[in-house]
XYZ file of C-alpha atoms in Angstrom:
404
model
C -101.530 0.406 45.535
C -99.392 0.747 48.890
C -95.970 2.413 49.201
C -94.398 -0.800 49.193
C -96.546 -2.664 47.276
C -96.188 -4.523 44.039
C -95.572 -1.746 41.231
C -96.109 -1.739 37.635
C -92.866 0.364 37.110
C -89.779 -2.055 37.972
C -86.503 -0.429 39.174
C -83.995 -2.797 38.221
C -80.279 -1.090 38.864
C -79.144 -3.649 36.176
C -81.325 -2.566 32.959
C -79.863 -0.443 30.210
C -82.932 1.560 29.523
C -82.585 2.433 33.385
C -79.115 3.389 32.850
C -79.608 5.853 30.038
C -81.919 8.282 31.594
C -82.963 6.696 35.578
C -84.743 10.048 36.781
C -88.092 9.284 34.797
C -88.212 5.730 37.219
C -86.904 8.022 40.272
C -89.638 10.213 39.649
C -92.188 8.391 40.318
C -90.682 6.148 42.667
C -90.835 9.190 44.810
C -94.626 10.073 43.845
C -96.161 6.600 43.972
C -93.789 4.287 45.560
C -91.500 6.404 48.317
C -90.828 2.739 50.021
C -90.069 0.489 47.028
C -89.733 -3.061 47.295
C -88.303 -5.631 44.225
C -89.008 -9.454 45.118
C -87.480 -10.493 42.233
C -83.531 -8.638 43.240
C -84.753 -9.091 47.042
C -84.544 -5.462 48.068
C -85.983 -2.209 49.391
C -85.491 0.972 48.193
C -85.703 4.996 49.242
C -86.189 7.885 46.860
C -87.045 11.258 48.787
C -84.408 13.376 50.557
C -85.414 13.141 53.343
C -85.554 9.618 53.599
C -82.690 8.943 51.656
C -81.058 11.765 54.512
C -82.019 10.121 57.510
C -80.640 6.042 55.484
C -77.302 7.268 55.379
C -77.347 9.125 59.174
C -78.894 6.144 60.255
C -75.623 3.822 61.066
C -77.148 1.739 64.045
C -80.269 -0.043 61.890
C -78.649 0.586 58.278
C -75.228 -1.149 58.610
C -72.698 -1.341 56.323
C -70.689 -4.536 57.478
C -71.854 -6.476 54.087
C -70.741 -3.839 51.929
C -72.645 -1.051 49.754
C -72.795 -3.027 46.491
C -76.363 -4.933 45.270
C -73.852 -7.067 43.154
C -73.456 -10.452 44.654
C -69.736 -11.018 44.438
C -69.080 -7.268 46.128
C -71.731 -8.242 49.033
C -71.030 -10.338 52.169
C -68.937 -10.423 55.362
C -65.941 -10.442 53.147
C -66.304 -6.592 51.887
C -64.203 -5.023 53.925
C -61.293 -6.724 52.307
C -61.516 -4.635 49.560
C -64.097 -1.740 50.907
C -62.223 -0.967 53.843
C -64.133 0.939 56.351
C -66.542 1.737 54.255
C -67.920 -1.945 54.284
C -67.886 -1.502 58.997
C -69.780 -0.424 61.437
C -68.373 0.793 64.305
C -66.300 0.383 66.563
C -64.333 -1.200 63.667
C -65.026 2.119 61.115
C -64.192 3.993 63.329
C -61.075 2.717 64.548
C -59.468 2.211 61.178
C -61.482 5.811 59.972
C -59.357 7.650 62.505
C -56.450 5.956 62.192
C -56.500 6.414 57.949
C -57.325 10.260 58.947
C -54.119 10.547 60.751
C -52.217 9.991 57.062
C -55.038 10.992 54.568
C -55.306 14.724 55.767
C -56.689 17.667 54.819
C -53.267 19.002 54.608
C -51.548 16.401 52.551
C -54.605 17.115 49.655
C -53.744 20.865 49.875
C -49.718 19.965 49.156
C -50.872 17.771 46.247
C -52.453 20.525 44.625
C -49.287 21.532 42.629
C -48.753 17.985 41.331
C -52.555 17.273 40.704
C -52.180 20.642 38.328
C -49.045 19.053 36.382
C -50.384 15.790 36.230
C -53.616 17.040 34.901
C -51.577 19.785 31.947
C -49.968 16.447 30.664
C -52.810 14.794 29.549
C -53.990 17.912 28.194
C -51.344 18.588 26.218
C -52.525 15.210 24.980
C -55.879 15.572 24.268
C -55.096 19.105 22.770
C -52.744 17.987 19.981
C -55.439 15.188 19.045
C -57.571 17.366 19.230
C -56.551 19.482 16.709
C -57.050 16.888 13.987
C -60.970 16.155 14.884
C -62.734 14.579 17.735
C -61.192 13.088 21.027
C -62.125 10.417 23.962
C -62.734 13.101 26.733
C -62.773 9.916 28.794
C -60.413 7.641 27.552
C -57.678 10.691 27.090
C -58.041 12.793 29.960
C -60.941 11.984 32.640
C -60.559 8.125 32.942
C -56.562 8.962 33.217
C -56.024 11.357 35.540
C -57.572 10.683 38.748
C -56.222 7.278 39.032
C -52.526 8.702 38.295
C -53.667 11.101 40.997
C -53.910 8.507 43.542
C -50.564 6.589 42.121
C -49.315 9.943 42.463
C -50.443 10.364 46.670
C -49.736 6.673 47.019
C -46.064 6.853 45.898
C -46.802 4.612 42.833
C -42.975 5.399 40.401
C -44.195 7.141 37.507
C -43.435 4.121 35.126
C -45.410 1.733 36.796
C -48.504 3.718 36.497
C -50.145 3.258 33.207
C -49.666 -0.459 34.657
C -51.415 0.208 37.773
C -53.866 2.240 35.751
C -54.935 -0.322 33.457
C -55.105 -2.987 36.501
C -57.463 -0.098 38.186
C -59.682 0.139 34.974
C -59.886 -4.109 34.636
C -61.299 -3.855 38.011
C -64.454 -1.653 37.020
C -64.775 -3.129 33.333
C -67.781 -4.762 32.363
C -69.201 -5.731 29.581
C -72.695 -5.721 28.415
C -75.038 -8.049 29.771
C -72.665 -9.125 33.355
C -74.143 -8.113 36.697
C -71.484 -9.536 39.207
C -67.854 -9.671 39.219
C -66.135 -11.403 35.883
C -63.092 -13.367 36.059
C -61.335 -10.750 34.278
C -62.308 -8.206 36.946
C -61.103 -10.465 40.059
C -57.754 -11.162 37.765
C -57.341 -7.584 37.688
C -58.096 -7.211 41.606
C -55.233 -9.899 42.441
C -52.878 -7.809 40.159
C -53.218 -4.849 41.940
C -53.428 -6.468 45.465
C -50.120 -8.029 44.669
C -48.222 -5.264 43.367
C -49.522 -3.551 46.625
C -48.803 -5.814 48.811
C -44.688 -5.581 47.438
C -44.766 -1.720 47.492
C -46.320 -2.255 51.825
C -43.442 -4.408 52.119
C -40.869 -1.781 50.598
C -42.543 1.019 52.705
C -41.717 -1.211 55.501
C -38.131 -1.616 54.609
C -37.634 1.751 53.439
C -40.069 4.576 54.678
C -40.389 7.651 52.229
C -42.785 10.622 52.018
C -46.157 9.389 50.703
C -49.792 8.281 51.758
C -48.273 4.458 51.944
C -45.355 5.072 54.434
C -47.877 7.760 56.307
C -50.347 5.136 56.687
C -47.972 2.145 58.044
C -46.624 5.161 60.693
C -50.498 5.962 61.387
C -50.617 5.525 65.302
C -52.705 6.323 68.171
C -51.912 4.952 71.956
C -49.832 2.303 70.180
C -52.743 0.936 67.964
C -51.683 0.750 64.270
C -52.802 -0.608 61.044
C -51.664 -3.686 60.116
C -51.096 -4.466 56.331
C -54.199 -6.079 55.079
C -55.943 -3.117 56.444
C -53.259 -0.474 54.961
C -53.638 -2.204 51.655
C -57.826 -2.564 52.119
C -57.437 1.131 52.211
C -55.532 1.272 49.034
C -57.824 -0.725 47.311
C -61.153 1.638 48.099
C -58.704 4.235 46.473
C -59.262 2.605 43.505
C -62.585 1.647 43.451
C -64.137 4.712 44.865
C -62.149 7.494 44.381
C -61.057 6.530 40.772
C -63.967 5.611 38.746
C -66.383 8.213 40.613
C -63.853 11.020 39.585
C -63.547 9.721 36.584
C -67.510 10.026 36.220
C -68.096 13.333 37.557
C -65.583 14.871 35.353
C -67.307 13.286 32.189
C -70.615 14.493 33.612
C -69.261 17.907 33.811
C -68.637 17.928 30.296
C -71.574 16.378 29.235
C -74.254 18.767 30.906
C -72.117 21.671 30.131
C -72.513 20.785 26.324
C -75.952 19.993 26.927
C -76.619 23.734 28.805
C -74.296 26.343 27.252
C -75.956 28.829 28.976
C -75.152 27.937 32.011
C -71.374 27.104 30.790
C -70.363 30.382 29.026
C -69.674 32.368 32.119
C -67.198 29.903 33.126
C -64.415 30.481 30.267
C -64.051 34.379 31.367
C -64.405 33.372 35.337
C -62.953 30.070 36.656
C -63.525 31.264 39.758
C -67.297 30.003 39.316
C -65.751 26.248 38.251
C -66.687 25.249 41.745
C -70.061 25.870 41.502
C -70.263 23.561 38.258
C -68.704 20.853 39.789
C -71.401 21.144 42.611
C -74.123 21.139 40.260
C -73.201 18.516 38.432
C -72.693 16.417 41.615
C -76.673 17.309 42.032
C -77.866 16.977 38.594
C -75.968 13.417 38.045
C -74.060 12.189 40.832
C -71.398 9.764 39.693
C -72.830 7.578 42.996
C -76.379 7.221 42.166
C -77.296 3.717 44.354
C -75.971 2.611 47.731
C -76.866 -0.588 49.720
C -77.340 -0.943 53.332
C -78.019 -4.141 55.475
C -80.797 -3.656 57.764
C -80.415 -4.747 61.894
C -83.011 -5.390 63.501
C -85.943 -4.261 62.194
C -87.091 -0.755 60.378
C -90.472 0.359 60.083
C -91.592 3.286 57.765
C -94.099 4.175 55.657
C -95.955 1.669 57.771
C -93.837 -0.860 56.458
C -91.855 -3.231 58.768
C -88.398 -4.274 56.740
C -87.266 -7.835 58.551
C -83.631 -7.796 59.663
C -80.488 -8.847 57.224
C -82.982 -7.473 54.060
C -80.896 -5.163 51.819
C -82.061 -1.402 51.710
C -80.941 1.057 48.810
C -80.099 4.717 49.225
C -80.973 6.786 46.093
C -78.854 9.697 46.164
C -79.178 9.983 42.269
C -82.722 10.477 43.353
C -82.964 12.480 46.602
C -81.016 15.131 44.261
C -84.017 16.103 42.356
C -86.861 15.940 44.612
C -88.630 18.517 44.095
C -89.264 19.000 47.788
C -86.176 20.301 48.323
C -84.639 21.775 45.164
C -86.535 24.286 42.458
C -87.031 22.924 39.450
C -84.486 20.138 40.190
C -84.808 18.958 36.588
C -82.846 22.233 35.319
C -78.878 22.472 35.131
C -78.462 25.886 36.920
C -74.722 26.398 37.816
C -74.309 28.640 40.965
C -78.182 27.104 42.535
C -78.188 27.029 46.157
C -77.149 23.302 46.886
C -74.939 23.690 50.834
C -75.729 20.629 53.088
C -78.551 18.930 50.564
C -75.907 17.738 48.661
C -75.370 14.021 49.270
C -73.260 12.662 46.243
C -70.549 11.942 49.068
C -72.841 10.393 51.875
C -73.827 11.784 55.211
C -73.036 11.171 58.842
C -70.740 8.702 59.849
C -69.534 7.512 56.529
C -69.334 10.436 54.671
C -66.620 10.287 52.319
C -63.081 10.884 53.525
C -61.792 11.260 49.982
C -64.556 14.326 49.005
C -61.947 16.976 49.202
C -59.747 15.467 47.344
C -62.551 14.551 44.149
C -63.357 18.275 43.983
C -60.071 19.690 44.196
C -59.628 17.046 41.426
C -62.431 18.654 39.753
C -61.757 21.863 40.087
C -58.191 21.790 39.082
C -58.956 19.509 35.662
C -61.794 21.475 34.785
C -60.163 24.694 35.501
C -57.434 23.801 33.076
C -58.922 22.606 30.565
C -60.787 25.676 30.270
C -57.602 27.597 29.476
C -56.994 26.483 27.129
C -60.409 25.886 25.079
C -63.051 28.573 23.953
C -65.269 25.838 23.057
C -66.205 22.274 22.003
C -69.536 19.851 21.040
C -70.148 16.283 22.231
C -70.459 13.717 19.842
C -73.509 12.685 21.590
C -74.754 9.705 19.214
C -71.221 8.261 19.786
C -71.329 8.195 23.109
C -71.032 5.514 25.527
C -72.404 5.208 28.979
C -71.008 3.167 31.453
C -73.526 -0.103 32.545
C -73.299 -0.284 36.322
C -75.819 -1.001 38.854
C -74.768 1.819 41.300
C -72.244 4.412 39.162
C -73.338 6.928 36.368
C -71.107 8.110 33.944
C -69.368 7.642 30.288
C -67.486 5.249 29.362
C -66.509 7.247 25.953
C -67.445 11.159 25.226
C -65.769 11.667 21.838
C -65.872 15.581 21.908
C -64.406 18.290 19.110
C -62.541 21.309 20.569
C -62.196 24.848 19.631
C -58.552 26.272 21.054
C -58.213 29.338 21.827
């Protein structure tokens, strides 16, 4: 058998077994088949560090111009639209990269801190008073609310539109069982949100006020601004990748933390090591475990020659527990060494501009919640993973909780 030969093991991002547990197939992807090819789905794939290391620093051969989805609807010359800079090469990324930068800072994610901690202690307050009367949705009543009321929140979206905007957000990632591209309902949803987008841009415009929106229309550098399709394609990879992704590592959290209460008891008398659980967890299972590149040109490895415009995939979900690079990746060990290997947010020149803000997310929920609990179990045969050929993650964790 070659590297990139024809192997009895099929990867298929869109099979449910694959989706319950995908490190078995990763495994020996990486032992037998480290270049991967499916003839059937018409792609490559990459499962080593390493490799999966030098795919994303590679932005001149792996381009990202026709998106970072395998789903057919997401891919094309059309995924900017909604993907933003994520879905150009440069000069284009760059341009609108450094001209989102100049709103989306550092600094405006420090101030939000306050209101990501309030925002955060109401759904809490929530899921604690159900929770006193048996099991909750960890998902459905805390993690799959607040990070998309975070973004409302740094957008400027008024506080009673935003279970609106919310449920627009979540239409946009629904699927059900069985679809592998885009469903009506989804690209109903998209329009929705576009829309009501579109009107608050226009408002901005009229009347300016202190938010992301109004910060990005004022974005300027030697004249050159963002025009309003590109302002609102910006708004739009809000939702789709900083929402659900958030949304999934915070449900992981809790998950591997049940799973490992070893590793999780420390925490409750030291939330000072909270940090170091969201890192792990963003090793052990990324939320982003698949990302597509277009190759240009041509690419040759593992004596392999990949023609141009073929469709390469980046296995971060993978490349996290190589064993080449971590010890005994296939334990949950909060506080491991982890520093640059991590790549749950990309590397190089699209490395995500939004990772700040998903940890101090992180942090701050996680750090809160454990306040206020001294304990609680997953309802693990009731639980419901998300089917998605490129994010891991719940889409219910009913889970009991023990006050304190």
């Amino acid at each position: 058998m070659t590297t990139a030969g024809t192997w009895e093991v099929l990867l298929d991002p869109y099979d449910y077994d694959f989706h319950e547990d995908p490190y078995p197939y990763y495994q020996r992807l990486r032992d037998e088949a480290p270049l991967y090819r499916n003839e059937e789905l018409g792609f490559w794939a990459l499962s080593r560090h390493s490799d999966v290391l030098a795919g994303f620093r590679n932005s001149t051969t792996l381009s990202n111009k026709f998106g970072v989805s395998l789903d057919p609807a997401s891919r094309g010359p059309h995924a900017s639209k909604t993907m933003s800079f994520l879905a150009m090469d440069d000069p284009s990324h760059l341009r609108l990269r450094t001209l989102v930068s100049k709103g989306f800072t550092p600094r405006r994610i420090r101030e939000l801190e306050p209101r990501v901690t309030e925002i955060a202690t109401q759904h809490l307050d929530v899921l604690m008073e159900k929770g006193t009367d048996g099991t909750v949705d960890y998902v459905g009543d805390f993690a799959g609310k607040l990070p998309m009321d975070v973004i409302s929140e740094l957008m400027g979206v008024p506080v009673p539109d935003r279970d609106q905007v919310r449920a627009w957000a979540d239409g946009v990632m629904h699927r059900e069982d069985g679809v592998t591209d885009v469903p009506a309902e989804a690209i109903e949803a998209s329009l929705n949100l576009i829309v009501y987008y579109q009107e608050m841009v226009a408002e901005r415009r009229k009347k300016p006020t202190d938010d992301l929106t109004t910060a990005l229309l004022e974005a300027e550098i030697d004249g050159d601004r963002l025009t309003d399709d590109e302002v609102l394609g910006f708004m739009f990879l809000m939702v789709i990748a900083g929402n659900e992704t958030t949304t999934k590592l915070l449900a992981n959290a809790a998950f591997w933390g049940h799973r490992n209460p070893d590793q999780l008891s420390p925490l409750y008398d030291d939330l000072d090591r909270i940090p170091l659980w969201v890192e792990e967890t963003l090793r052990y299972d990324t939320s982003s475990q698949i990302l597509a590149r277009t190759v240009a040109g041509e690419l040759t490895l593992y004596d392999t020659t990949i023609p141009d415009g073929d469709v390469l995939l980046l296995l971060p979900g993978s490349a996290h527990r190589d064993e080449r690079v971590f010890e005994d990746p296939d334990d949950y060990v909060i506080g491991r060494e982890i520093g640059s290997k991590l790549m749950s947010f990309g590397s190089g020149a699209h490395f995500c501009l939004g990772a700040h803000l998903a940890r101090m997310e992180a942090r701050v929920a996680l750090a809160e919640w454990f306040k206020r609990i001294r304990g609680y179990d997953v309802d693990e045969a009731n639980s419901v993973r998300v089917h998605s050929s490129n994010v891991r993650g719940f889409a219910h964790l009913p889970i009991s909780i023990q006050a304190r």
